[in-house]
Short mmCIF file of C-alpha atoms in Angstrom, two decimals:
data_model
loop_
_atom_site.label_atom_id
_atom_site.label_comp_id
_atom_site.label_asym_id
_atom_site.label_seq_id
_atom_site.Cartn_x
_atom_site.Cartn_y
_atom_site.Cartn_z
CA MET A 6 -11.20 3.03 -2.14
CA ALA A 7 -8.22 1.45 -0.23
CA LEU A 8 -5.25 0.75 -2.57
CA ARG A 9 -2.34 -1.59 -2.33
CA VAL A 10 0.66 0.61 -3.37
CA LEU A 11 4.04 -0.42 -4.69
CA VAL A 12 6.75 2.34 -4.52
CA ALA A 13 10.16 2.07 -6.09
CA VAL A 14 13.13 3.52 -4.33
CA LYS A 15 16.56 3.87 -5.89
CA ARG A 16 19.94 4.05 -4.07
CA VAL A 17 22.05 6.83 -5.82
CA ILE A 18 25.10 8.89 -5.07
CA ASP A 19 23.95 11.60 -2.68
CA TYR A 20 23.09 14.94 -4.48
CA ALA A 21 25.60 16.90 -2.36
CA VAL A 22 28.58 14.77 -3.42
CA LYS A 23 30.91 15.99 -6.13
CA ILE A 24 30.99 13.33 -8.78
CA ARG A 25 34.40 11.89 -9.95
CA VAL A 26 34.93 9.99 -13.18
CA LYS A 27 37.00 6.71 -12.92
CA PRO A 28 40.45 6.93 -14.51
CA ASP A 29 39.62 4.38 -17.04
CA LYS A 30 36.29 6.32 -17.92
CA THR A 31 34.09 3.19 -17.41
CA GLY A 32 31.84 5.05 -14.95
CA VAL A 33 31.94 7.13 -11.81
CA VAL A 34 33.58 6.49 -8.59
CA THR A 35 31.31 4.97 -6.08
CA ASP A 36 33.60 3.21 -3.54
CA GLY A 37 33.62 5.22 -0.26
CA VAL A 38 31.05 7.74 -1.57
CA LYS A 39 27.93 8.66 0.36
CA HIS A 40 24.71 7.27 -1.18
CA SER A 41 21.05 8.09 -0.35
CA MET A 42 17.53 7.64 -1.63
CA ASN A 43 16.95 9.26 -5.10
CA PRO A 44 15.18 12.62 -4.21
CA PHE A 45 12.22 11.98 -6.63
CA CYS A 46 11.80 8.46 -5.05
CA GLU A 47 11.58 10.16 -1.63
CA ILE A 48 8.61 12.26 -3.02
CA ALA A 49 6.88 9.09 -4.41
CA VAL A 50 7.38 7.47 -0.84
CA GLU A 51 5.92 10.47 0.91
CA GLU A 52 2.94 10.54 -1.37
CA ALA A 53 2.39 6.75 -0.67
CA VAL A 54 2.55 7.33 3.06
CA ARG A 55 0.21 10.28 2.90
CA MET A 56 -2.34 7.94 1.13
CA LYS A 57 -1.95 5.39 3.93
CA GLU A 58 -2.52 8.10 6.56
CA LYS A 59 -5.67 9.18 4.78
CA LYS A 60 -6.91 5.64 4.70
CA GLN A 61 -6.75 5.67 0.91
CA ALA A 62 -4.05 3.06 0.87
CA GLU A 63 -4.34 -0.43 2.57
CA GLU A 64 -0.64 -1.21 2.24
CA VAL A 65 2.49 0.43 1.03
CA ILE A 66 5.44 -1.72 -0.11
CA ALA A 67 8.85 -0.31 -1.00
CA VAL A 68 11.02 -2.08 -3.46
CA SER A 69 14.62 -1.61 -4.59
CA CYS A 70 16.87 -3.42 -7.05
CA GLY A 71 20.64 -3.67 -6.48
CA PRO A 72 23.36 -4.81 -4.06
CA VAL A 73 22.84 -5.44 -0.36
CA GLN A 74 23.39 -1.77 0.52
CA CYS A 75 20.03 -1.06 -1.12
CA GLN A 76 18.49 -2.43 2.08
CA GLU A 77 19.60 0.79 3.75
CA THR A 78 17.47 2.66 1.17
CA ILE A 79 14.52 0.49 1.94
CA ARG A 80 15.05 1.05 5.68
CA THR A 81 14.78 4.78 5.06
CA ALA A 82 11.45 4.30 3.31
CA LEU A 83 10.28 2.11 6.14
CA ALA A 84 11.22 4.78 8.62
CA MET A 85 9.13 7.18 6.67
CA GLY A 86 6.06 5.02 7.18
CA VAL A 87 6.11 2.37 4.51
CA ASP A 88 4.77 -1.05 5.73
CA ARG A 89 7.34 -3.47 4.35
CA GLY A 90 10.09 -3.77 1.85
CA ILE A 91 11.23 -6.00 -1.02
CA HIS A 92 14.87 -6.23 -2.00
CA VAL A 93 15.68 -7.67 -5.41
CA GLU A 94 19.32 -8.33 -5.09
CA VAL A 95 21.41 -7.58 -8.26
CA SER A 96 25.16 -7.24 -7.82
CA GLY A 97 28.35 -7.15 -9.73
CA LYS A 98 28.30 -6.88 -13.51
CA ASP A 99 24.57 -7.51 -13.55
CA TYR A 100 23.99 -4.39 -11.45
CA GLU A 101 26.18 -2.25 -13.74
CA SER A 102 24.15 -3.32 -16.73
CA LEU A 103 20.76 -2.80 -14.89
CA GLY A 104 18.69 -0.29 -16.83
CA PRO A 105 15.22 1.26 -16.92
CA LEU A 106 13.86 -1.65 -18.85
CA GLN A 107 15.11 -4.29 -16.60
CA VAL A 108 13.83 -2.40 -13.52
CA SER A 109 10.50 -1.97 -15.29
CA LYS A 110 10.24 -5.75 -15.78
CA VAL A 111 10.97 -6.32 -12.03
CA LEU A 112 8.18 -3.79 -11.04
CA ALA A 113 5.71 -5.25 -13.50
CA ALA A 114 6.44 -8.79 -12.11
CA LEU A 115 6.09 -7.60 -8.52
CA ALA A 116 2.92 -5.71 -9.41
CA LYS A 117 1.32 -9.01 -10.46
CA LYS A 118 2.83 -10.97 -7.59
CA GLU A 119 1.62 -8.64 -4.87
CA LYS A 120 -1.62 -7.69 -6.69
CA VAL A 121 -1.14 -3.94 -6.27
CA ASP A 122 -3.40 -1.24 -7.52
CA LEU A 123 -0.96 1.55 -7.85
CA ILE A 124 2.82 1.85 -8.64
CA LEU A 125 4.48 5.05 -7.56
CA VAL A 126 8.06 5.93 -8.92
CA GLY A 127 10.12 9.05 -9.09
CA LYS A 128 9.99 10.65 -12.49
CA GLN A 129 13.73 10.08 -12.94
CA ALA A 130 16.87 9.36 -10.99
CA ILE A 131 19.56 11.95 -10.48
CA ASP A 132 22.38 9.66 -11.47
CA ASP A 133 21.35 8.61 -14.99
CA ASP A 134 18.36 11.08 -15.59
CA CYS A 135 16.65 8.48 -17.84
CA ASN A 136 13.00 9.29 -16.97
CA GLN A 137 11.91 5.91 -18.52
CA THR A 138 11.05 3.54 -15.69
CA GLY A 139 7.51 4.56 -14.97
CA GLN A 140 6.45 4.74 -18.61
CA MET A 141 8.01 1.38 -19.46
CA THR A 142 6.34 -0.18 -16.56
CA ALA A 143 3.01 1.01 -17.59
CA ALA A 144 3.54 -0.23 -21.05
CA LEU A 145 4.55 -3.72 -19.81
CA LEU A 146 1.42 -3.95 -17.62
CA ASP A 147 -0.76 -2.18 -20.09
CA TRP A 148 -1.92 0.15 -17.33
CA PRO A 149 -2.72 3.82 -17.62
CA GLN A 150 -0.12 6.27 -16.48
CA GLY A 151 0.16 9.81 -15.00
CA THR A 152 3.80 11.26 -15.50
CA PHE A 153 5.32 14.34 -13.93
CA VAL A 154 2.58 14.40 -11.30
CA SER A 155 2.41 17.52 -9.17
CA GLU A 156 -0.99 16.76 -7.46
CA VAL A 157 -3.11 13.62 -7.19
CA SER A 158 -6.48 12.98 -5.54
CA ILE A 159 -8.39 9.61 -5.21
CA GLY A 160 -12.08 9.25 -5.74
CA GLU A 161 -14.54 6.63 -6.50
CA GLY A 162 -13.99 7.04 -10.25
CA GLY A 163 -10.23 6.62 -9.98
CA LEU A 164 -7.45 9.21 -9.76
CA THR A 165 -7.49 12.91 -10.67
CA VAL A 166 -3.89 13.76 -11.59
CA THR A 167 -2.36 17.16 -12.36
CA ARG A 168 0.86 16.82 -14.34
CA GLU A 169 3.43 19.39 -15.26
CA VAL A 170 3.84 19.90 -19.04
CA ASP A 171 5.82 22.51 -21.10
CA GLY A 172 2.89 24.69 -21.43
CA GLY A 173 1.79 24.77 -17.77
CA LEU A 174 -0.41 22.23 -15.94
CA GLU A 175 -2.57 19.39 -17.34
CA THR A 176 -5.37 17.66 -15.44
CA ILE A 177 -6.35 14.11 -16.29
CA LYS A 178 -8.37 11.30 -14.90
CA VAL A 179 -6.77 7.86 -14.57
CA GLN A 180 -8.38 4.51 -13.76
CA VAL A 181 -6.64 2.15 -11.37
CA PRO A 182 -4.60 -0.06 -11.57
CA ALA A 183 -2.16 2.73 -12.74
CA VAL A 184 1.45 3.94 -12.63
CA LEU A 185 2.28 7.53 -11.47
CA THR A 186 5.61 9.24 -11.61
CA SER A 187 6.30 12.04 -9.04
CA ASP A 188 7.46 15.52 -9.96
CA LEU A 189 9.42 17.86 -7.64
CA ARG A 190 6.26 19.92 -6.56
CA LEU A 191 4.07 17.02 -5.56
CA ASN A 192 4.98 17.25 -1.83
CA GLU A 193 7.87 17.96 0.63
CA PRO A 194 9.08 14.65 2.04
CA ARG A 195 9.31 14.19 5.90
CA TYR A 196 12.34 13.62 7.88
CA ALA A 197 12.32 10.09 9.51
CA THR A 198 12.10 10.50 13.37
CA LEU A 199 14.36 8.54 15.73
CA PRO A 200 11.49 6.40 17.05
CA ASN A 201 10.52 5.67 13.49
CA ILE A 202 13.93 4.75 12.43
CA MET A 203 14.12 2.25 15.37
CA LYS A 204 10.73 0.78 14.42
CA ALA A 205 11.93 0.36 10.84
CA LYS A 206 14.61 -2.02 11.94
CA LYS A 207 11.80 -4.49 13.01
CA LYS A 208 9.92 -4.24 9.77
CA ARG A 209 10.08 -6.95 7.16
CA ILE A 210 12.24 -6.85 4.07
CA ASP A 211 11.64 -9.87 1.79
CA LYS A 212 14.63 -10.76 -0.35
CA LEU A 213 14.42 -12.02 -3.88
CA SER A 214 16.54 -12.62 -6.91
CA LEU A 215 15.77 -11.96 -10.53
CA GLY A 216 15.42 -15.72 -10.89
CA ASP A 217 12.55 -15.72 -8.41
CA LEU A 218 10.62 -13.44 -10.72
CA ALA A 219 11.52 -15.50 -13.80
CA LEU A 220 13.78 -12.59 -14.96
CA SER A 221 17.36 -12.36 -16.15
CA ALA A 222 19.72 -9.41 -15.87
CA GLY A 223 20.68 -9.30 -19.53
CA GLY A 224 21.10 -5.65 -20.38
CA ASN A 225 20.73 -4.10 -23.81
CA LEU A 226 22.85 -0.99 -23.08
CA GLU A 227 26.47 -0.65 -22.94
CA THR A 228 28.47 2.33 -21.56
CA VAL A 229 31.22 3.15 -24.05
CA SER A 230 32.80 6.06 -22.10
CA VAL A 231 32.15 8.44 -19.37
CA VAL A 232 33.94 11.84 -19.43
CA GLU A 233 33.74 15.00 -17.28
CA PRO A 234 32.27 18.16 -18.83
CA PRO A 235 34.82 20.71 -20.05
CA THR A 236 36.11 23.10 -17.33
CA ARG A 237 34.46 26.54 -17.72
CA SER A 238 36.86 29.36 -18.20
CA ALA A 239 36.66 32.28 -15.96
CA GLY A 240 34.52 35.26 -16.85
CA VAL A 241 35.79 38.72 -17.72
CA LYS A 242 34.37 42.04 -16.36
CA VAL A 243 33.93 44.87 -18.71
CA GLU A 244 33.35 48.52 -17.80
CA ASN A 245 31.02 49.64 -20.61
CA ALA A 246 29.22 48.53 -23.69
CA GLU A 247 31.91 49.42 -26.12
CA GLU A 248 34.38 47.17 -24.17
CA LEU A 249 31.71 44.45 -24.32
CA VAL A 250 31.43 44.77 -28.07
CA GLN A 251 35.20 44.75 -28.47
CA LYS A 252 35.59 41.55 -26.30
CA LEU A 253 32.78 39.80 -28.29
CA ARG A 254 34.59 40.59 -31.59
CA GLU A 255 37.88 39.29 -30.23
CA ILE A 256 36.38 35.85 -29.40
CA GLY A 257 34.47 35.74 -32.77
CA HIS A 258 30.98 36.07 -31.47
CA ILE A 259 30.11 39.11 -33.57
#
């Protein structure tokens, strides 16, 4: 079974960067801030590339929605081993209102356009933590889905997926075409080597607009306010249990 795989990659503020809220509380500061590929998307890319290396995937396509800088994220996926990329350019106010539902519609449209058999996405992005895109995409396409995937194997009967649930692990069988969302323990993404980074510069990235997919950017979510969490007060050391009880009484916990 050789699959055509579409993998979604999102450009987010790097996980090591300290997030700062804008003075007007409309969002977080992004200008001059390091961005990188969402870590869960990296895991999805790695799994798709491994499928290609095992001859289980015929072609792997990376797609990203956003401003022109998203092409850097796609190039990272190409350097990891993806065959080609698609950049759906969305900028300005349209990008700010871009939510999981709009991205899901893009993925669904591209899945039909490219005739893919499998869509791989990260289970969530580290900027908004929505955990909705994969599920919405499966619903729009009416495809089966495997979420929070920690292991996947491909056979003639479809996919065998192990997914992480609150009570442990759950193993299900999924027919293709399907949508999978990658969890943290699915794999460990590779580092792109310098030769592959150079090769990625020559790989094709197709540029599309929402209009090319017969879609519009109209978002149905509005950010009212973004505030930083309250600063934690310093801890207090106590010498013994009696002092601990006294401190707890003073602050009204007992």
